[in-house]
Amino acid sequence: MSAAFVVRPREDAPTVRLSDARARGADPAVPAACGDPASVPVRTVLGWVPSPAVRAARTPDASARPPHVDRAARSRSLAARHPILAPLTTFLDDPDVTDVFVNGATGLFVDRGDGPVPVPAWHATEEEVRELAVALIGVGGRHIDDATPCIDVRLDGGIRVHAALPPIAAEGTAISIRVPRLIDPRLDELQATGMVDASQRRELDAAIARRANLLVTGAAGAGKTTLLGALLSEAPASERIVTIEDVAELRIAHPHHVRLEARQPNLEGAGGIGLARLVREALRMRPDRLVVGECRGEEVRELLSALNTGHDGGAGTLHANSLRDVPARLEALGALAALEPVALARQAASAIDLVLHVERSADGRRRLAEVGRPVVGEDGRLTMEQVRWHAE
């Protein structure tokens, strides 16, 4: 990081260099001139000063925004945004934006629900993008460098940042920013957006009421976490929800929500706490509902075991392309935990009541596409039985 990361503000504000902040002993991740995040002026980064015409084109008129976007809650969340995010204000304030990508010196792309589109006015060098990645990861409480080139963090307001440095990112430092469209989502909002229909809503309400164990599946960005957060928000206020995640991003409108987050090992490779251990720790916290934000390894064994020992109402999410692909995905994770396919099938069929598969269509719409139930096939392997919810 030999080159200084330069924030070039508009003409009415002084230039701020992180190298100057370091010389003063200040936090290098926070430009000193930014001050209170709530009073940060509209700034620009990496030499890009958006013209009024560009800003108008990139910020939709309020009357044109989808009525389902929780703009008030989002504004409250973004008001406390860290100053280092000020250069991206134009995009983070846009209620239609779901993702922002910085691909090294190649450019910046923004996804408003219909796929990433480039921002032609954005220009940056690889050194500047690397400095931005280091600063963003630092705000999330972690460290990224050549020894640890890939990191995922959560920032205030539910913003999720992933960064990858060269040579892992072959074309230059890659920054991926996930922006929540709904703050503390509720099923009413998801029904209004069309993610679930009226009959699905009734069945989901009934599943939560009878404390069914749920597995939400889908591709990345399909809305798994959003749907799971909305479902858990419907749980009775008297229940204690404990969630375990690699990066805590589940947003639940519930008065008794305990969040556990995995910890990465330090530079010496010590001190790491993985999801499998956190599941075991959570069982000692007397949860009414135990939730694993995303099963991606051996923690699937602990989750299935917990759901088979009286912990009803639990849930988890899983990456899968379709409902029929879920058994193979679970078997692959079970293998990491030394579970044979037959044992995995018996555990999953007993532990999981419903599998909810969500999809994102080409136009950016997210919907609950399929519902299934895991069963043990004639060969003893796990298979999926489709459940059909018919409208009255």
Tab-separated table of C-alpha atoms in Angstrom:
chain	number	residue	atom	x	y	z
A	1	MET	CA	0.000	0.000	0.000
A	2	SER	CA	2.619	2.472	-1.055
A	3	ALA	CA	0.175	4.865	-2.686
A	4	ALA	CA	-1.971	7.067	-0.451
A	5	PHE	CA	-5.713	6.544	-0.672
A	6	VAL	CA	-7.053	9.932	-1.719
A	7	VAL	CA	-10.576	11.142	-1.134
A	8	ARG	CA	-11.113	14.005	-3.538
A	9	PRO	CA	-14.137	15.954	-2.293
A	10	ARG	CA	-15.971	18.705	-4.009
A	11	GLU	CA	-14.349	22.119	-4.297
A	12	ASP	CA	-15.896	23.383	-1.052
A	13	ALA	CA	-14.135	20.762	1.110
A	14	PRO	CA	-10.435	20.080	1.739
A	15	THR	CA	-8.600	17.103	0.270
A	16	VAL	CA	-8.134	14.305	2.783
A	17	ARG	CA	-5.327	11.750	2.595
A	18	LEU	CA	-5.162	8.687	4.777
A	19	SER	CA	-1.400	9.142	4.952
A	20	ASP	CA	-1.951	12.497	6.698
A	21	ALA	CA	-4.310	10.843	9.199
A	22	ARG	CA	-1.689	8.192	9.962
A	23	ALA	CA	0.939	10.889	10.574
A	24	ARG	CA	-1.368	12.494	13.170
A	25	GLY	CA	-1.908	9.135	14.855
A	26	ALA	CA	-5.570	9.096	13.883
A	27	ASP	CA	-7.523	6.037	12.819
A	28	PRO	CA	-6.328	5.420	9.253
A	29	ALA	CA	-9.708	4.001	8.286
A	30	VAL	CA	-11.495	7.283	9.035
A	31	PRO	CA	-10.637	10.488	7.183
A	32	ALA	CA	-10.271	13.075	9.958
A	33	ALA	CA	-12.039	15.812	8.020
A	34	CYS	CA	-15.165	13.704	7.639
A	35	GLY	CA	-16.307	14.467	11.204
A	36	ASP	CA	-19.721	13.330	12.349
A	37	PRO	CA	-21.107	10.736	9.873
A	38	ALA	CA	-24.489	12.459	9.994
A	39	SER	CA	-22.965	15.729	8.747
A	40	VAL	CA	-20.628	14.345	6.082
A	41	PRO	CA	-21.109	16.268	2.811
A	42	VAL	CA	-21.636	14.434	-0.462
A	43	ARG	CA	-18.094	13.355	-1.272
A	44	THR	CA	-16.465	11.525	-4.099
A	45	VAL	CA	-13.669	9.037	-4.312
A	46	LEU	CA	-10.957	8.045	-6.711
A	47	GLY	CA	-11.149	11.194	-8.786
A	48	TRP	CA	-14.839	10.950	-9.681
A	49	VAL	CA	-16.936	14.067	-9.074
A	50	PRO	CA	-20.523	13.316	-10.173
A	51	SER	CA	-22.186	16.125	-12.028
A	52	PRO	CA	-25.739	17.155	-11.050
A	53	ALA	CA	-26.989	15.415	-14.187
A	54	VAL	CA	-25.275	12.161	-13.241
A	55	ARG	CA	-26.604	12.339	-9.688
A	56	ALA	CA	-30.119	12.965	-10.957
A	57	ALA	CA	-29.879	10.036	-13.359
A	58	ARG	CA	-28.595	7.744	-10.621
A	59	THR	CA	-31.097	8.789	-7.931
A	60	PRO	CA	-34.675	7.895	-8.920
A	61	ASP	CA	-37.477	10.316	-8.167
A	62	ALA	CA	-39.273	9.403	-4.948
A	63	SER	CA	-42.567	9.001	-6.785
A	64	ALA	CA	-40.981	6.420	-9.091
A	65	ARG	CA	-39.603	4.253	-6.303
A	66	PRO	CA	-41.331	0.953	-5.553
A	67	PRO	CA	-43.842	1.447	-2.733
A	68	HIS	CA	-42.586	-1.655	-0.896
A	69	VAL	CA	-39.154	-0.208	-0.107
A	70	ASP	CA	-38.899	0.638	3.595
A	71	ARG	CA	-37.346	4.060	2.934
A	72	ALA	CA	-37.847	5.471	6.435
A	73	ALA	CA	-36.177	2.528	8.170
A	74	ARG	CA	-33.423	2.512	5.589
A	75	SER	CA	-32.804	6.231	6.103
A	76	ARG	CA	-32.539	5.757	9.863
A	77	SER	CA	-30.041	2.963	9.330
A	78	LEU	CA	-27.939	4.873	6.821
A	79	ALA	CA	-27.877	7.994	8.997
A	80	ALA	CA	-25.378	6.217	11.228
A	81	ARG	CA	-23.231	5.096	8.292
A	82	HIS	CA	-19.480	5.181	8.820
A	83	PRO	CA	-17.678	8.127	7.140
A	84	ILE	CA	-15.517	5.808	5.032
A	85	LEU	CA	-18.685	4.931	3.084
A	86	ALA	CA	-19.312	8.573	2.194
A	87	PRO	CA	-17.748	8.192	-1.293
A	88	LEU	CA	-20.456	5.634	-2.128
A	89	THR	CA	-23.338	7.704	-0.786
A	90	THR	CA	-24.909	8.228	-4.215
A	91	PHE	CA	-25.449	4.491	-4.591
A	92	LEU	CA	-26.114	3.468	-0.985
A	93	ASP	CA	-28.852	6.084	-0.679
A	94	ASP	CA	-30.614	4.748	-3.780
A	95	PRO	CA	-33.400	2.468	-2.436
A	96	ASP	CA	-33.317	0.394	-5.627
A	97	VAL	CA	-29.659	-0.600	-5.265
A	98	THR	CA	-29.026	-4.114	-3.955
A	99	ASP	CA	-25.322	-4.520	-4.811
A	100	VAL	CA	-22.290	-2.362	-5.564
A	101	PHE	CA	-19.164	-3.879	-7.139
A	102	VAL	CA	-15.704	-2.362	-7.561
A	103	ASN	CA	-13.589	-4.478	-9.900
A	104	GLY	CA	-10.111	-3.050	-9.410
A	105	ALA	CA	-9.155	-0.470	-12.012
A	106	THR	CA	-11.741	-1.952	-14.397
A	107	GLY	CA	-14.554	0.097	-12.909
A	108	LEU	CA	-17.625	0.197	-10.704
A	109	PHE	CA	-20.906	-1.638	-11.304
A	110	VAL	CA	-24.291	-1.136	-9.624
A	111	ASP	CA	-27.198	-3.598	-9.484
A	112	ARG	CA	-30.685	-2.151	-9.133
A	113	GLY	CA	-32.475	-5.474	-9.500
A	114	ASP	CA	-31.962	-6.064	-13.223
A	115	GLY	CA	-28.303	-7.010	-13.207
A	116	PRO	CA	-25.046	-5.078	-12.683
A	117	VAL	CA	-24.530	-2.068	-14.959
A	118	PRO	CA	-21.281	-0.058	-15.226
A	119	VAL	CA	-20.885	3.510	-13.989
A	120	PRO	CA	-18.851	5.108	-16.812
A	121	ALA	CA	-17.825	8.155	-14.757
A	122	TRP	CA	-15.969	6.059	-12.176
A	123	HIS	CA	-12.192	5.937	-12.484
A	124	ALA	CA	-9.682	4.397	-10.084
A	125	THR	CA	-6.228	2.909	-9.912
A	126	GLU	CA	-5.572	-0.514	-8.439
A	127	GLU	CA	-3.703	1.069	-5.503
A	128	GLU	CA	-6.668	3.297	-4.677
A	129	VAL	CA	-9.160	0.441	-4.813
A	130	ARG	CA	-6.925	-1.652	-2.549
A	131	GLU	CA	-6.780	1.198	-0.005
A	132	LEU	CA	-10.579	1.437	-0.098
A	133	ALA	CA	-10.894	-2.322	0.495
A	134	VAL	CA	-8.500	-2.212	3.457
A	135	ALA	CA	-10.420	0.718	4.984
A	136	LEU	CA	-13.846	-0.924	4.541
A	137	ILE	CA	-12.702	-4.227	6.046
A	138	GLY	CA	-11.115	-2.290	8.922
A	139	VAL	CA	-14.457	-0.624	9.666
A	140	GLY	CA	-15.950	-4.132	9.974
A	141	GLY	CA	-13.388	-5.005	12.639
A	142	ARG	CA	-11.212	-7.305	10.563
A	143	HIS	CA	-7.914	-7.078	8.713
A	144	ILE	CA	-7.093	-7.868	5.101
A	145	ASP	CA	-3.598	-8.178	3.650
A	146	ASP	CA	-1.469	-10.491	1.504
A	147	ALA	CA	-1.532	-13.157	4.224
A	148	THR	CA	-5.333	-12.966	4.537
A	149	PRO	CA	-6.491	-11.838	1.082
A	150	CYS	CA	-10.234	-12.634	1.318
A	151	ILE	CA	-12.475	-11.262	4.077
A	152	ASP	CA	-16.219	-10.842	4.598
A	153	VAL	CA	-17.571	-8.299	7.108
A	154	ARG	CA	-20.847	-6.721	8.163
A	155	LEU	CA	-21.122	-2.965	8.669
A	156	ASP	CA	-23.725	-0.994	10.611
A	157	GLY	CA	-27.086	-0.913	8.886
A	158	GLY	CA	-26.761	-4.477	7.607
A	159	ILE	CA	-24.385	-3.596	4.769
A	160	ARG	CA	-22.195	-6.585	3.922
A	161	VAL	CA	-18.749	-6.130	2.370
A	162	HIS	CA	-16.538	-8.785	0.807
A	163	ALA	CA	-13.072	-7.972	-0.484
A	164	ALA	CA	-10.460	-10.037	-2.309
A	165	LEU	CA	-6.902	-8.901	-3.013
A	166	PRO	CA	-4.539	-9.965	-5.819
A	167	PRO	CA	-3.337	-12.511	-6.705
A	168	ILE	CA	-6.551	-14.182	-5.467
A	169	ALA	CA	-8.474	-11.565	-7.463
A	170	ALA	CA	-6.567	-11.955	-10.713
A	171	GLU	CA	-7.768	-8.722	-12.354
A	172	GLY	CA	-7.237	-6.500	-9.307
A	173	THR	CA	-8.817	-5.867	-5.909
A	174	ALA	CA	-12.490	-6.866	-5.973
A	175	ILE	CA	-14.992	-5.289	-3.576
A	176	SER	CA	-18.563	-6.569	-3.337
A	177	ILE	CA	-21.087	-4.624	-1.246
A	178	ARG	CA	-24.517	-6.070	-0.448
A	179	VAL	CA	-27.077	-3.418	0.520
A	180	PRO	CA	-30.257	-4.506	2.353
A	181	ARG	CA	-33.421	-3.181	0.728
A	182	LEU	CA	-35.573	-3.955	3.736
A	183	ILE	CA	-34.557	-3.226	7.314
A	184	ASP	CA	-35.970	-5.866	9.693
A	185	PRO	CA	-38.188	-7.405	6.964
A	186	ARG	CA	-41.670	-8.642	7.746
A	187	LEU	CA	-43.879	-11.112	5.906
A	188	ASP	CA	-46.368	-8.338	5.128
A	189	GLU	CA	-43.673	-6.548	3.142
A	190	LEU	CA	-42.583	-9.694	1.332
A	191	GLN	CA	-46.184	-10.409	0.399
A	192	ALA	CA	-46.500	-6.862	-0.948
A	193	THR	CA	-43.405	-7.355	-3.123
A	194	GLY	CA	-44.722	-10.639	-4.495
A	195	MET	CA	-42.096	-12.832	-2.872
A	196	VAL	CA	-44.902	-14.875	-1.305
A	197	ASP	CA	-48.557	-15.066	-2.293
A	198	ALA	CA	-51.600	-15.179	-0.032
A	199	SER	CA	-51.772	-18.980	0.218
A	200	GLN	CA	-48.036	-19.254	0.906
A	201	ARG	CA	-48.355	-16.576	3.559
A	202	ARG	CA	-51.044	-18.542	5.380
A	203	GLU	CA	-48.994	-21.734	5.283
A	204	LEU	CA	-45.850	-19.934	6.483
A	205	ASP	CA	-47.751	-18.374	9.378
A	206	ALA	CA	-49.023	-21.828	10.315
A	207	ALA	CA	-45.511	-23.318	10.090
A	208	ILE	CA	-44.121	-20.701	12.473
A	209	ALA	CA	-47.045	-21.163	14.861
A	210	ARG	CA	-46.540	-24.952	15.079
A	211	ARG	CA	-42.748	-24.471	15.440
A	212	ALA	CA	-41.812	-26.325	12.270
A	213	ASN	CA	-38.102	-26.700	11.512
A	214	LEU	CA	-37.322	-24.840	8.305
A	215	LEU	CA	-34.516	-24.924	5.740
A	216	VAL	CA	-34.445	-22.001	3.301
A	217	THR	CA	-32.527	-22.712	0.090
A	218	GLY	CA	-31.595	-20.797	-3.038
A	219	ALA	CA	-28.750	-19.240	-4.983
A	220	ALA	CA	-26.650	-16.336	-3.759
A	221	GLY	CA	-28.732	-13.151	-3.658
A	222	ALA	CA	-32.028	-14.996	-4.089
A	223	GLY	CA	-33.428	-13.712	-0.789
A	224	LYS	CA	-32.769	-16.604	1.610
A	225	THR	CA	-31.688	-14.401	4.510
A	226	THR	CA	-34.497	-11.906	3.884
A	227	LEU	CA	-37.184	-14.603	3.948
A	228	LEU	CA	-35.715	-16.297	7.013
A	229	GLY	CA	-35.519	-12.984	8.888
A	230	ALA	CA	-39.154	-12.243	8.077
A	231	LEU	CA	-40.265	-15.687	9.220
A	232	LEU	CA	-38.414	-15.446	12.526
A	233	SER	CA	-39.900	-11.992	13.121
A	234	GLU	CA	-43.299	-13.696	13.368
A	235	ALA	CA	-42.192	-15.857	16.308
A	236	PRO	CA	-43.894	-15.062	19.648
A	237	ALA	CA	-42.172	-12.346	21.653
A	238	SER	CA	-41.830	-14.724	24.597
A	239	GLU	CA	-39.405	-16.953	22.676
A	240	ARG	CA	-35.608	-16.691	22.713
A	241	ILE	CA	-33.987	-16.822	19.258
A	242	VAL	CA	-30.270	-17.611	18.990
A	243	THR	CA	-28.705	-17.206	15.539
A	244	ILE	CA	-25.269	-18.423	14.462
A	245	GLU	CA	-23.632	-16.953	11.367
A	246	ASP	CA	-20.255	-16.699	9.720
A	247	VAL	CA	-20.974	-12.980	9.247
A	248	ALA	CA	-23.983	-11.762	11.250
A	249	GLU	CA	-26.482	-10.356	8.762
A	250	LEU	CA	-29.863	-11.768	9.799
A	251	ARG	CA	-32.246	-8.893	10.525
A	252	ILE	CA	-35.063	-9.962	12.854
A	253	ALA	CA	-37.759	-7.702	14.276
A	254	HIS	CA	-37.925	-9.575	17.574
A	255	PRO	CA	-37.344	-8.436	21.171
A	256	HIS	CA	-35.234	-11.462	22.218
A	257	HIS	CA	-32.637	-12.141	19.535
A	258	VAL	CA	-29.128	-13.278	20.503
A	259	ARG	CA	-26.575	-13.137	17.670
A	260	LEU	CA	-23.431	-15.265	17.574
A	261	GLU	CA	-20.796	-14.644	14.908
A	262	ALA	CA	-17.844	-16.828	13.927
A	263	ARG	CA	-14.340	-15.470	14.525
A	264	GLN	CA	-11.491	-15.793	12.073
A	265	PRO	CA	-8.089	-16.997	13.343
A	266	ASN	CA	-5.396	-14.384	13.916
A	267	LEU	CA	-2.197	-14.033	11.894
A	268	GLU	CA	-0.668	-16.931	13.843
A	269	GLY	CA	-3.635	-19.152	12.943
A	270	ALA	CA	-4.990	-19.226	16.502
A	271	GLY	CA	-8.177	-18.011	18.122
A	272	GLY	CA	-10.612	-18.995	15.389
A	273	ILE	CA	-14.131	-20.035	16.417
A	274	GLY	CA	-16.143	-21.772	13.720
A	275	LEU	CA	-19.848	-22.321	13.211
A	276	ALA	CA	-19.758	-25.916	14.449
A	277	ARG	CA	-18.474	-24.839	17.849
A	278	LEU	CA	-20.932	-21.937	18.013
A	279	VAL	CA	-23.827	-24.335	17.463
A	280	ARG	CA	-22.651	-26.375	20.431
A	281	GLU	CA	-22.256	-23.225	22.531
A	282	ALA	CA	-25.721	-22.009	21.523
A	283	LEU	CA	-27.292	-25.213	22.825
A	284	ARG	CA	-26.102	-24.184	26.313
A	285	MET	CA	-27.891	-20.832	25.996
A	286	ARG	CA	-31.388	-22.376	26.228
A	287	PRO	CA	-32.665	-21.251	22.827
A	288	ASP	CA	-36.321	-21.593	21.944
A	289	ARG	CA	-35.347	-21.341	18.279
A	290	LEU	CA	-31.856	-22.228	17.095
A	291	VAL	CA	-30.871	-20.812	13.698
A	292	VAL	CA	-27.750	-21.327	11.564
A	293	GLY	CA	-27.571	-18.482	9.071
A	294	GLU	CA	-25.876	-20.559	6.398
A	295	CYS	CA	-24.843	-24.209	6.491
A	296	ARG	CA	-21.664	-24.600	4.486
A	297	GLY	CA	-19.609	-27.193	6.377
A	298	GLU	CA	-19.505	-29.592	9.271
A	299	GLU	CA	-21.907	-27.446	11.308
A	300	VAL	CA	-24.728	-29.212	9.427
A	301	ARG	CA	-24.126	-32.205	11.746
A	302	GLU	CA	-24.596	-30.111	14.890
A	303	LEU	CA	-27.673	-28.395	13.466
A	304	LEU	CA	-29.390	-31.646	12.503
A	305	SER	CA	-28.502	-33.161	15.854
A	306	ALA	CA	-29.934	-30.165	17.702
A	307	LEU	CA	-33.171	-30.201	15.710
A	308	ASN	CA	-33.510	-33.900	16.472
A	309	THR	CA	-33.228	-33.411	20.235
A	310	GLY	CA	-36.267	-31.333	21.040
A	311	HIS	CA	-35.209	-27.938	19.645
A	312	ASP	CA	-38.280	-27.300	17.500
A	313	GLY	CA	-38.765	-24.089	15.566
A	314	GLY	CA	-35.161	-24.001	14.350
A	315	ALA	CA	-34.010	-22.993	10.904
A	316	GLY	CA	-31.080	-22.616	8.558
A	317	THR	CA	-30.187	-21.579	5.029
A	318	LEU	CA	-28.382	-23.520	2.334
A	319	HIS	CA	-27.052	-22.719	-1.131
A	320	ALA	CA	-28.805	-24.869	-3.739
A	321	ASN	CA	-29.844	-24.361	-7.353
A	322	SER	CA	-33.227	-26.050	-7.019
A	323	LEU	CA	-35.304	-28.140	-4.672
A	324	ARG	CA	-34.141	-31.370	-6.305
A	325	ASP	CA	-30.501	-30.373	-5.743
A	326	VAL	CA	-30.922	-30.043	-1.970
A	327	PRO	CA	-30.292	-33.746	-1.131
A	328	ALA	CA	-26.959	-33.763	-3.012
A	329	ARG	CA	-25.940	-30.509	-1.363
A	330	LEU	CA	-26.740	-31.847	2.109
A	331	GLU	CA	-24.880	-35.072	1.384
A	332	ALA	CA	-21.809	-33.082	0.328
A	333	LEU	CA	-21.875	-31.104	3.584
A	334	GLY	CA	-22.554	-34.271	5.550
A	335	ALA	CA	-19.425	-35.822	4.076
A	336	LEU	CA	-17.390	-32.951	5.540
A	337	ALA	CA	-18.806	-33.921	8.932
A	338	ALA	CA	-18.119	-37.662	8.396
A	339	LEU	CA	-21.831	-38.425	7.965
A	340	GLU	CA	-22.604	-41.305	5.602
A	341	PRO	CA	-25.426	-40.631	3.086
A	342	VAL	CA	-27.791	-43.076	4.809
A	343	ALA	CA	-27.177	-41.529	8.237
A	344	LEU	CA	-27.539	-38.034	6.767
A	345	ALA	CA	-30.856	-38.993	5.176
A	346	ARG	CA	-32.325	-40.277	8.424
A	347	GLN	CA	-31.116	-37.216	10.342
A	348	ALA	CA	-32.404	-34.701	7.766
A	349	ALA	CA	-35.792	-36.373	7.269
A	350	SER	CA	-36.358	-36.385	11.020
A	351	ALA	CA	-35.024	-32.884	11.695
A	352	ILE	CA	-36.381	-30.741	8.827
A	353	ASP	CA	-40.108	-30.269	8.357
A	354	LEU	CA	-40.110	-27.953	5.333
A	355	VAL	CA	-37.621	-26.822	2.684
A	356	LEU	CA	-38.417	-23.396	1.216
A	357	HIS	CA	-36.644	-22.726	-2.085
A	358	VAL	CA	-36.411	-19.113	-3.267
A	359	GLU	CA	-35.394	-17.867	-6.707
A	360	ARG	CA	-34.459	-14.568	-8.299
A	361	SER	CA	-35.834	-14.093	-11.804
A	362	ALA	CA	-34.173	-12.240	-14.668
A	363	ASP	CA	-36.095	-9.050	-13.843
A	364	GLY	CA	-34.746	-9.059	-10.275
A	365	ARG	CA	-37.938	-10.312	-8.626
A	366	ARG	CA	-37.455	-12.728	-5.742
A	367	ARG	CA	-40.100	-15.328	-4.968
A	368	LEU	CA	-40.772	-18.481	-3.016
A	369	ALA	CA	-40.656	-20.881	-5.988
A	370	GLU	CA	-40.879	-24.358	-4.439
A	371	VAL	CA	-41.671	-26.042	-1.150
A	372	GLY	CA	-40.529	-29.536	-0.264
A	373	ARG	CA	-40.191	-32.077	2.486
A	374	PRO	CA	-37.103	-34.306	2.954
A	375	VAL	CA	-37.851	-38.023	2.985
A	376	VAL	CA	-35.798	-41.208	2.967
A	377	GLY	CA	-35.947	-42.970	-0.407
A	378	GLU	CA	-36.202	-46.696	-1.061
A	379	ASP	CA	-32.418	-46.864	-1.388
A	380	GLY	CA	-31.950	-45.236	2.000
A	381	ARG	CA	-30.696	-41.957	0.474
A	382	LEU	CA	-32.228	-38.548	1.000
A	383	THR	CA	-34.778	-37.356	-1.528
A	384	MET	CA	-37.172	-34.431	-1.732
A	385	GLU	CA	-40.956	-34.649	-1.814
A	386	GLN	CA	-42.628	-31.587	-3.273
A	387	VAL	CA	-45.334	-29.871	-1.222
A	388	ARG	CA	-48.057	-27.986	-3.058
A	389	TRP	CA	-49.869	-25.133	-1.349
A	390	HIS	CA	-53.091	-24.351	-3.170
A	391	ALA	CA	-54.956	-21.068	-2.942
A	392	GLU	CA	-58.400	-21.287	-1.425
